[in-house]
Amino acid sequence: ADLKTQQADEVKHKDFCNKEFQANEMENITKAQEKKDLEVKIGVLTDKNETLTTTKATTQTELADLKVEIQKANIERVDTNQEFQQTMADQKATRKVLGKALDRLQQFYADKALLQKKSHTLHLKKQAPPVQVTEYKKHGGAAGVTVMLENLITETKQLEAEATEGEKEAQASYEEFMTESNALMAAKMEAIVNLGKELAACEQDLITAETDLQNTIDEIGRAHV
């Protein structure tokens, strides 16, 4: 009876040991799989962290470059407008000078023509025999200079018109550039904020995964002792 009892106890103990061994093996297998999964997860998170870091840095560089381009556009717009204002002032001043010169020239030749006509009439009255009266003609030089001044005045008006049209186009292009640039700048600033949040979350996940991996390695080590 004692031997049978002892044998039964040994069988129970053996069954218990086998079950414990199997349980330990299954736990070791599970821990080993967890270790592999965590190593894969850490690899993915590390790659993601590097990608987010690079993308954020690139976006920040692009934002800085965009701000520089906006500043350049502002300076160029000011310079272009100043050139336009100077052109308009120059052409108005030139036209004013040319207008005065034209008026004086026309008045000069008008007075000269009047004097010549009076002189010619007086000379005819003093002549004894009648002579053929020739038609008075304007001096050729007067017409040439007058036309030249009138053409120069017309050119100043054309230059003003061209400068005005160029200024309108420059302003329209500047406004379009600023609208697009401001929208792009806002988008990049928002992207940087979102990338920062995503990067912080990724770094936290990476820390957690690395901690879990170390804990799993420690548990596997204790199980083998």
mmCIF file of C-alpha atoms in Angstrom, residues 23-211:
data_model
loop_
_atom_site.group_PDB
_atom_site.id
_atom_site.type_symbol
_atom_site.label_atom_id
_atom_site.label_comp_id
_atom_site.label_asym_id
_atom_site.label_seq_id
_atom_site.Cartn_x
_atom_site.Cartn_y
_atom_site.Cartn_z
ATOM 1 C CA ALA A 23 4.443 25.775 -19.377
ATOM 2 C CA ASN A 24 7.970 27.131 -19.053
ATOM 3 C CA GLU A 25 8.757 26.132 -22.628
ATOM 4 C CA MET A 26 5.609 27.806 -23.890
ATOM 5 C CA GLU A 27 6.418 30.920 -21.868
ATOM 6 C CA ASN A 28 9.964 30.925 -23.218
ATOM 7 C CA ILE A 29 8.647 30.579 -26.754
ATOM 8 C CA THR A 30 6.186 33.404 -26.119
ATOM 9 C CA LYS A 31 8.895 35.618 -24.634
ATOM 10 C CA ALA A 32 11.200 34.859 -27.548
ATOM 11 C CA GLN A 33 8.459 35.839 -29.971
ATOM 12 C CA GLU A 34 7.772 38.989 -27.967
ATOM 13 C CA LYS A 35 11.473 39.783 -28.142
ATOM 14 C CA LYS A 36 11.465 39.420 -31.933
ATOM 15 C CA ASP A 37 8.301 41.502 -32.258
ATOM 16 C CA LEU A 38 9.767 44.249 -30.072
ATOM 17 C CA GLU A 39 13.012 44.255 -32.058
ATOM 18 C CA VAL A 40 11.023 44.632 -35.288
ATOM 19 C CA LYS A 41 8.907 47.371 -33.708
ATOM 20 C CA ILE A 42 12.011 49.215 -32.523
ATOM 21 C CA GLY A 43 13.480 49.001 -36.021
ATOM 22 C CA VAL A 44 10.296 50.445 -37.547
ATOM 23 C CA LEU A 45 10.082 53.200 -34.927
ATOM 24 C CA THR A 46 13.769 54.056 -35.413
ATOM 25 C CA ASP A 47 13.280 54.411 -39.175
ATOM 26 C CA LYS A 48 10.150 56.469 -38.594
ATOM 27 C CA ASN A 49 11.990 58.674 -36.112
ATOM 28 C CA GLU A 50 14.792 59.323 -38.595
ATOM 29 C CA THR A 51 12.319 60.061 -41.387
ATOM 30 C CA LEU A 52 10.298 62.475 -39.245
ATOM 31 C CA THR A 53 13.461 64.203 -38.038
ATOM 32 C CA THR A 54 14.740 64.632 -41.600
ATOM 33 C CA THR A 55 11.350 65.790 -42.899
ATOM 34 C CA LYS A 56 10.962 68.313 -40.087
ATOM 35 C CA ALA A 57 14.466 69.704 -40.664
ATOM 36 C CA THR A 58 13.842 69.927 -44.415
ATOM 37 C CA THR A 59 10.518 71.692 -43.880
ATOM 38 C CA GLN A 60 12.138 74.160 -41.493
ATOM 39 C CA THR A 61 14.840 74.889 -44.073
ATOM 40 C CA GLU A 62 12.208 75.381 -46.779
ATOM 41 C CA LEU A 63 10.288 77.742 -44.490
ATOM 42 C CA ALA A 64 13.428 79.782 -43.818
ATOM 43 C CA ASP A 65 14.199 79.943 -47.558
ATOM 44 C CA LEU A 66 10.626 81.008 -48.275
ATOM 45 C CA LYS A 67 10.890 83.839 -45.755
ATOM 46 C CA VAL A 68 14.074 84.997 -47.486
ATOM 47 C CA GLU A 69 12.317 84.924 -50.879
ATOM 48 C CA ILE A 70 9.416 86.944 -49.467
ATOM 49 C CA GLN A 71 11.845 89.511 -48.086
ATOM 50 C CA LYS A 72 13.595 89.716 -51.461
ATOM 51 C CA ALA A 73 10.237 90.183 -53.191
ATOM 52 C CA ASN A 74 9.356 93.023 -50.792
ATOM 53 C CA ILE A 75 12.667 94.770 -51.450
ATOM 54 C CA GLU A 76 12.351 94.280 -55.209
ATOM 55 C CA ARG A 77 8.792 95.624 -55.168
ATOM 56 C CA VAL A 78 9.908 98.759 -53.318
ATOM 57 C CA ASP A 79 12.840 99.282 -55.707
ATOM 58 C CA THR A 80 10.659 98.755 -58.774
ATOM 59 C CA ASN A 81 8.034 101.177 -57.507
ATOM 60 C CA GLN A 82 10.694 103.782 -56.778
ATOM 61 C CA GLU A 83 12.033 103.370 -60.322
ATOM 62 C CA PHE A 84 8.488 103.833 -61.630
ATOM 63 C CA GLN A 85 7.974 106.963 -59.565
ATOM 64 C CA GLN A 86 11.312 108.341 -60.761
ATOM 65 C CA THR A 87 10.476 107.561 -64.393
ATOM 66 C CA MET A 88 7.122 109.326 -64.111
ATOM 67 C CA ALA A 89 8.747 112.346 -62.457
ATOM 68 C CA ASP A 90 11.503 112.480 -65.098
ATOM 69 C CA GLN A 91 9.073 112.285 -67.996
ATOM 70 C CA LYS A 92 6.800 114.962 -66.525
ATOM 71 C CA ALA A 93 9.786 117.245 -65.936
ATOM 72 C CA THR A 94 11.091 116.568 -69.453
ATOM 73 C CA ARG A 95 7.695 117.223 -70.998
ATOM 74 C CA LYS A 96 7.380 120.469 -69.056
ATOM 75 C CA VAL A 97 10.763 121.676 -70.313
ATOM 76 C CA LEU A 98 10.004 120.591 -73.876
ATOM 77 C CA GLY A 99 6.586 122.256 -73.708
ATOM 78 C CA LYS A 100 8.100 125.565 -72.675
ATOM 79 C CA ALA A 101 10.733 125.277 -75.402
ATOM 80 C CA LEU A 102 8.053 124.510 -77.980
ATOM 81 C CA ASP A 103 5.923 127.453 -76.879
ATOM 82 C CA ARG A 104 8.879 129.848 -77.037
ATOM 83 C CA LEU A 105 9.970 128.502 -80.413
ATOM 84 C CA GLN A 106 6.475 128.836 -81.861
ATOM 85 C CA GLN A 107 6.155 132.338 -80.435
ATOM 86 C CA PHE A 108 9.604 133.251 -81.783
ATOM 87 C CA TYR A 109 8.842 132.137 -85.316
ATOM 88 C CA ALA A 110 5.374 133.670 -85.161
ATOM 89 C CA ASP A 111 6.879 137.033 -84.187
ATOM 90 C CA LYS A 112 9.589 136.678 -86.822
ATOM 91 C CA ALA A 113 7.070 135.844 -89.503
ATOM 92 C CA LEU A 114 4.973 138.855 -88.539
ATOM 93 C CA LEU A 115 7.998 141.145 -88.741
ATOM 94 C CA GLN A 116 9.025 139.703 -92.108
ATOM 95 C CA LYS A 117 5.530 140.167 -93.467
ATOM 96 C CA LYS A 118 5.382 143.806 -92.334
ATOM 97 C CA SER A 119 8.829 144.465 -93.733
ATOM 98 C CA HIS A 120 7.917 142.880 -97.046
ATOM 99 C CA THR A 121 4.712 144.921 -97.299
ATOM 100 C CA LEU A 122 6.569 148.166 -96.546
ATOM 101 C CA HIS A 123 9.213 147.321 -99.130
ATOM 102 C CA LEU A 124 6.553 146.784 -101.784
ATOM 103 C CA LYS A 125 4.992 150.158 -101.097
ATOM 104 C CA LYS A 126 8.340 151.925 -101.588
ATOM 105 C CA GLN A 127 9.016 150.265 -104.982
ATOM 106 C CA ALA A 128 8.077 152.424 -107.990
ATOM 107 C CA PRO A 129 7.239 149.752 -110.517
ATOM 108 C CA PRO A 130 4.917 147.024 -109.386
ATOM 109 C CA VAL A 131 6.543 143.683 -108.753
ATOM 110 C CA GLN A 132 5.097 140.210 -108.402
ATOM 111 C CA VAL A 133 4.218 139.459 -104.740
ATOM 112 C CA THR A 134 5.348 136.034 -103.576
ATOM 113 C CA GLU A 135 3.421 134.036 -100.944
ATOM 114 C CA TYR A 136 5.008 134.025 -97.505
ATOM 115 C CA LYS A 137 6.222 130.596 -96.443
ATOM 116 C CA LYS A 138 7.204 129.484 -92.990
ATOM 117 C CA HIS A 139 10.902 128.973 -92.480
ATOM 118 C CA GLY A 140 11.802 125.320 -93.058
ATOM 119 C CA GLY A 141 13.982 125.123 -89.960
ATOM 120 C CA ALA A 142 11.122 126.179 -87.728
ATOM 121 C CA ALA A 143 8.905 123.312 -88.880
ATOM 122 C CA GLY A 144 11.679 120.733 -88.348
ATOM 123 C CA VAL A 145 12.530 121.822 -84.821
ATOM 124 C CA THR A 146 8.871 122.144 -83.875
ATOM 125 C CA VAL A 147 8.068 118.643 -85.110
ATOM 126 C CA MET A 148 11.090 117.277 -83.261
ATOM 127 C CA LEU A 149 9.947 118.845 -79.982
ATOM 128 C CA GLU A 150 6.398 117.603 -80.500
ATOM 129 C CA ASN A 151 7.725 114.082 -81.138
ATOM 130 C CA LEU A 152 9.821 114.225 -77.979
ATOM 131 C CA ILE A 153 6.780 115.287 -75.973
ATOM 132 C CA THR A 154 4.802 112.388 -77.459
ATOM 133 C CA GLU A 155 7.608 110.016 -76.511
ATOM 134 C CA THR A 156 7.463 111.142 -72.875
ATOM 135 C CA LYS A 157 3.756 110.332 -72.816
ATOM 136 C CA GLN A 158 4.405 106.913 -74.359
ATOM 137 C CA LEU A 159 7.118 106.210 -71.794
ATOM 138 C CA GLU A 160 4.726 107.160 -69.006
ATOM 139 C CA ALA A 161 2.064 104.835 -70.412
ATOM 140 C CA GLU A 162 4.559 101.962 -70.702
ATOM 141 C CA ALA A 163 5.874 102.594 -67.197
ATOM 142 C CA THR A 164 2.322 102.657 -65.797
ATOM 143 C CA GLU A 165 1.472 99.376 -67.504
ATOM 144 C CA GLY A 166 4.707 97.818 -66.250
ATOM 145 C CA GLU A 167 3.958 98.994 -62.719
ATOM 146 C CA LYS A 168 0.483 97.429 -62.841
ATOM 147 C CA GLU A 169 1.902 94.108 -64.022
ATOM 148 C CA ALA A 170 4.661 94.177 -61.403
ATOM 149 C CA GLN A 171 2.155 94.915 -58.631
ATOM 150 C CA ALA A 172 -0.188 92.149 -59.817
ATOM 151 C CA SER A 173 2.680 89.640 -59.937
ATOM 152 C CA TYR A 174 3.841 90.713 -56.485
ATOM 153 C CA GLU A 175 0.371 90.320 -54.989
ATOM 154 C CA GLU A 176 -0.031 86.878 -56.570
ATOM 155 C CA PHE A 177 3.382 85.798 -55.276
ATOM 156 C CA MET A 178 2.613 87.051 -51.772
ATOM 157 C CA THR A 179 -0.761 85.277 -51.695
ATOM 158 C CA GLU A 180 0.775 81.980 -52.747
ATOM 159 C CA SER A 181 3.812 82.411 -50.485
ATOM 160 C CA ASN A 182 1.740 83.266 -47.405
ATOM 161 C CA ALA A 183 -0.455 80.211 -47.973
ATOM 162 C CA LEU A 184 2.617 78.018 -48.456
ATOM 163 C CA MET A 185 4.288 79.477 -45.374
ATOM 164 C CA ALA A 186 1.198 78.806 -43.251
ATOM 165 C CA ALA A 187 1.073 75.221 -44.552
ATOM 166 C CA LYS A 188 4.740 74.639 -43.734
ATOM 167 C CA MET A 189 4.378 76.105 -40.250
ATOM 168 C CA GLU A 190 1.413 73.823 -39.599
ATOM 169 C CA ALA A 191 3.359 70.860 -40.979
ATOM 170 C CA ILE A 192 6.291 71.610 -38.670
ATOM 171 C CA VAL A 193 3.978 71.670 -35.647
ATOM 172 C CA ASN A 194 2.334 68.376 -36.666
ATOM 173 C CA LEU A 195 5.705 66.778 -37.385
ATOM 174 C CA GLY A 196 6.923 67.869 -33.970
ATOM 175 C CA LYS A 197 3.938 66.231 -32.274
ATOM 176 C CA GLU A 198 4.315 63.046 -34.314
ATOM 177 C CA LEU A 199 8.044 62.953 -33.620
ATOM 178 C CA ALA A 200 7.494 63.346 -29.869
ATOM 179 C CA ALA A 201 4.960 60.490 -29.895
ATOM 180 C CA CYS A 202 7.327 58.325 -31.937
ATOM 181 C CA GLU A 203 10.196 58.962 -29.529
ATOM 182 C CA GLN A 204 7.982 58.045 -26.586
ATOM 183 C CA ASP A 205 6.883 54.827 -28.315
ATOM 184 C CA LEU A 206 10.518 54.033 -29.029
ATOM 185 C CA ILE A 207 11.489 54.512 -25.380
ATOM 186 C CA THR A 208 8.600 52.276 -24.291
ATOM 187 C CA ALA A 209 9.516 49.579 -26.818
ATOM 188 C CA GLU A 210 13.171 49.629 -25.773
ATOM 189 C CA THR A 211 12.157 49.328 -22.108
#
